[in-house]
Amino acid sequence: MNNGYFAQYLLNEGQIEQENVLDLLKKSAECKADFPISALRKGLLSAEQIASVSENPSGEEFLRNAGKNGLLNAVQMDELRSLVPDEDLNFAQVLYDEKAVTLEKLESLFSAYDRYGESPVREIVRNRAVAVGLDAEADRYSSFAELFVHSFKRFMDTPVVVNSKEVLVEAASLSHMVSQKLVGGVTMVTGIQAEKGVFLEMARRYSHEDIKEVDALAVDCLCEFLNVVNGLFAVDISSENVEVDLDMPRVQENSVPEANFQIVLAIDTSFGEFSLVMAGDEFVLR
């Protein structure tokens, strides 16, 4: 099961529109899934059974009614009470609350999601890489992107979706970019570019400090985060007998990333959008 990638799966499959993703992610970060959605996801109840409990089932009232109707036993109710809703559940709850899906539709989507063999993040990145002629880099870039997204979720405490739109390299004003080069068995440069507000929020979340400006501390935070992700990636590819070293991170403002074998991915989060850059050579030139 691709836990944590339900939103990405829905986007890949055309079940949600790209223009709605940022708003949905923001709402899902502030949402806690209720018992009916959790019961549906856990396979404890079907959509039909949930609908039979009451007209608007929710909270403890839902559990009591489900118990009275013989649909849930005490152990199952305690299981739902102790369950901590994850990113997938919260996103599903938002879709249901927004009336974008019915319980029956959610049941069908959950079932299809569980049968989905491919990582939704790898799929969208690999397809994007192939579309721009980077067939040879597609597997490497998609593997890195999946690790990056997983790490971003963990360290920044936010749901994340790789945007489906093609990112064009344009003039970047009031933006900040950090990059780091991996050298050795693979030569690859990875980087993060974001406008000031999003850059600051990343630094705050990573450091757990109330950083007010894009100062040396903020920049160091994002450099450290990128170094951590690249270090994890280096460990992963060492299992393929590929050894790499990490250069010192680089920093630049208001620049456009331009390099060979480059792909730029727009990444949506609950607090805004930023770019993940992957390339074959350095795009931060200072």
Coordinates of N, CA, C and O in Angstrom, one line a residue, residues 125-186:
V125 N 7.0 11.5 -11.7 CA 8.3 12.0 -12.0 C 9.0 11.3 -13.2 O 9.5 11.9 -14.1
R126 N 8.8 10.0 -13.2 CA 9.4 9.2 -14.4 C 8.7 9.7 -15.7 O 9.4 9.9 -16.7
N127 N 7.4 9.8 -15.7 CA 6.7 10.2 -16.9 C 7.1 11.6 -17.3 O 7.2 11.9 -18.5
R128 N 7.3 12.5 -16.3 CA 7.7 13.9 -16.7 C 9.1 13.9 -17.3 O 9.4 14.6 -18.2
A129 N 10.0 13.1 -16.7 CA 11.4 13.0 -17.2 C 11.4 12.5 -18.6 O 12.1 13.0 -19.5
V130 N 10.7 11.4 -18.9 CA 10.6 10.8 -20.2 C 10.1 11.8 -21.2 O 10.5 12.0 -22.3
A131 N 9.0 12.6 -20.8 CA 8.4 13.6 -21.6 C 9.3 14.7 -22.1 O 9.1 15.2 -23.2
V132 N 10.4 15.0 -21.3 CA 11.3 16.0 -21.7 C 12.6 15.4 -22.2 O 13.6 16.1 -22.3
G133 N 12.6 14.1 -22.6 CA 13.7 13.5 -23.2 C 14.8 13.0 -22.2 O 16.0 12.8 -22.7
L134 N 14.5 12.9 -21.0 CA 15.5 12.4 -20.0 C 15.2 11.0 -19.6 O 15.2 10.6 -18.4
D135 N 15.1 10.1 -20.6 CA 14.8 8.7 -20.4 C 15.9 8.0 -19.6 O 15.6 7.2 -18.7
A136 N 17.1 8.3 -19.8 CA 18.2 7.7 -19.1 C 18.3 8.1 -17.6 O 18.7 7.4 -16.8
E137 N 17.7 9.3 -17.3 CA 17.8 9.8 -16.0 C 16.5 9.5 -15.2 O 16.4 9.8 -14.0
A138 N 15.5 9.0 -15.9 CA 14.1 8.9 -15.3 C 14.1 8.1 -14.1 O 13.5 8.5 -13.1
D139 N 14.7 6.9 -14.0 CA 14.6 6.1 -12.8 C 15.4 6.7 -11.7 O 14.9 6.7 -10.5
R140 N 16.5 7.3 -11.9 CA 17.3 7.9 -10.9 C 16.6 9.1 -10.3 O 16.5 9.3 -9.1
Y141 N 16.1 9.9 -11.2 CA 15.4 11.1 -10.7 C 14.1 10.8 -10.0 O 13.7 11.4 -9.0
S142 N 13.4 9.8 -10.4 CA 12.1 9.4 -9.8 C 12.4 8.8 -8.4 O 11.6 9.0 -7.4
S143 N 13.5 8.1 -8.3 CA 13.9 7.5 -7.0 C 14.2 8.6 -6.0 O 13.8 8.6 -4.8
F144 N 15.0 9.6 -6.5 CA 15.4 10.7 -5.6 C 14.2 11.5 -5.2 O 14.0 11.8 -4.0
A145 N 13.3 11.8 -6.1 CA 12.1 12.6 -5.8 C 11.2 11.9 -4.8 O 10.7 12.5 -3.9
E146 N 11.1 10.6 -4.9 CA 10.3 9.9 -3.9 C 10.9 10.0 -2.5 O 10.2 10.3 -1.5
L147 N 12.2 9.8 -2.4 CA 12.9 10.0 -1.1 C 12.8 11.4 -0.6 O 12.6 11.6 0.6
F148 N 12.9 12.4 -1.5 CA 12.8 13.8 -1.1 C 11.4 14.1 -0.6 O 11.3 14.7 0.5
V149 N 10.4 13.6 -1.3 CA 9.0 13.8 -0.8 C 8.8 13.2 0.6 O 8.2 13.8 1.5
H150 N 9.2 12.0 0.7 CA 9.1 11.3 2.0 C 9.8 12.0 3.1 O 9.2 12.2 4.2
S151 N 11.0 12.5 2.8 CA 11.7 13.3 3.8 C 11.1 14.6 4.1 O 11.1 15.0 5.3
F152 N 10.6 15.2 3.1 CA 9.9 16.5 3.3 C 8.7 16.4 4.2 O 8.4 17.2 5.1
K153 N 7.9 15.4 4.0 CA 6.7 15.1 4.8 C 7.2 15.0 6.3 O 6.5 15.5 7.2
R154 N 8.2 14.2 6.5 CA 8.7 13.9 7.8 C 9.2 15.1 8.5 O 8.8 15.4 9.7
F155 N 10.1 15.8 7.9 CA 10.8 16.9 8.5 C 10.0 18.2 8.6 O 10.2 19.1 9.4
M156 N 9.1 18.4 7.6 CA 8.4 19.7 7.5 C 6.9 19.5 7.9 O 6.2 20.5 8.0
D157 N 6.5 18.3 8.3 CA 5.2 18.1 8.8 C 4.1 18.7 8.0 O 3.3 19.5 8.4
T158 N 4.0 18.2 6.7 CA 3.0 18.7 5.8 C 2.7 17.7 4.7 O 3.6 16.9 4.4
P159 N 1.5 17.6 4.3 CA 1.2 16.8 3.1 C 1.9 17.4 1.9 O 2.1 18.6 1.8
V160 N 2.3 16.5 0.9 CA 3.0 17.0 -0.2 C 2.5 16.3 -1.5 O 2.2 15.1 -1.5
V161 N 2.4 17.0 -2.6 CA 2.0 16.5 -3.9 C 3.0 17.0 -5.0 O 3.2 18.3 -5.0
V162 N 3.5 16.2 -5.8 CA 4.2 16.7 -7.0 C 3.2 17.2 -8.0 O 2.4 16.4 -8.5
N163 N 3.4 18.5 -8.3 CA 2.4 19.1 -9.2 C 2.5 18.5 -10.6 O 3.6 18.1 -11.1
S164 N 1.3 18.4 -11.3 CA 1.3 17.7 -12.6 C 1.6 18.7 -13.7 O 1.9 18.2 -14.8
K165 N 1.7 20.0 -13.4 CA 2.0 20.9 -14.5 C 3.4 20.9 -14.9 O 4.3 20.7 -14.1
E166 N 3.7 21.3 -16.1 CA 5.1 21.4 -16.6 C 5.7 22.7 -16.1 O 5.0 23.8 -16.3
V167 N 6.8 22.7 -15.4 CA 7.4 23.9 -14.9 C 8.4 24.5 -16.0 O 9.3 23.8 -16.4
L168 N 8.1 25.7 -16.3 CA 9.0 26.4 -17.3 C 10.0 27.2 -16.6 O 9.7 27.8 -15.5
V169 N 11.2 27.2 -17.1 CA 12.3 28.0 -16.5 C 12.1 29.5 -16.8 O 12.2 29.9 -18.0
E170 N 11.7 30.3 -15.9 CA 11.4 31.7 -16.1 C 12.2 32.6 -15.2 O 12.9 32.1 -14.2
A171 N 12.2 33.9 -15.4 CA 12.9 34.8 -14.5 C 12.4 34.6 -13.0 O 11.2 34.5 -12.8
A172 N 13.3 34.5 -12.1 CA 12.9 34.2 -10.7 C 13.3 35.4 -9.9 O 14.4 35.6 -9.6
S173 N 12.3 36.2 -9.5 CA 12.6 37.3 -8.6 C 12.2 37.0 -7.2 O 11.2 36.3 -6.9
L174 N 12.9 37.6 -6.3 CA 12.7 37.4 -4.8 C 12.6 35.9 -4.5 O 11.8 35.5 -3.6
S175 N 13.5 35.1 -5.1 CA 13.5 33.7 -4.8 C 14.9 33.3 -4.2 O 15.9 34.0 -4.4
H176 N 14.9 32.2 -3.5 CA 16.1 31.7 -2.9 C 16.3 30.3 -3.3 O 15.4 29.5 -3.3
M177 N 17.6 29.9 -3.6 CA 17.9 28.6 -4.1 C 19.1 28.0 -3.4 O 20.1 28.7 -3.2
V178 N 19.0 26.7 -3.0 CA 20.1 26.0 -2.5 C 20.3 24.8 -3.3 O 19.4 24.2 -3.9
S179 N 21.6 24.4 -3.5 CA 21.9 23.2 -4.3 C 23.0 22.4 -3.7 O 23.8 22.9 -2.9
Q180 N 23.1 21.2 -4.1 CA 24.3 20.3 -3.7 C 24.6 19.3 -4.8 O 23.7 18.7 -5.4
K181 N 25.9 19.1 -5.0 CA 26.3 18.2 -6.1 C 26.7 16.8 -5.5 O 27.5 16.8 -4.5
L182 N 26.3 15.8 -6.1 CA 26.7 14.4 -5.8 C 27.7 14.0 -6.8 O 27.4 14.1 -8.0
V183 N 28.9 13.5 -6.4 CA 29.9 13.2 -7.4 C 30.5 11.8 -7.0 O 30.5 11.4 -5.9
G184 N 30.9 11.1 -8.1 CA 31.4 9.7 -7.9 C 30.9 8.8 -8.9 O 31.0 9.1 -10.1
G185 N 30.2 7.7 -8.5 CA 29.6 6.8 -9.4 C 28.5 7.4 -10.2 O 28.1 6.9 -11.3
V186 N 27.9 8.4 -9.6 CA 26.8 9.2 -10.2 C 27.1 10.7 -10.0 O 27.6 11.1 -9.0

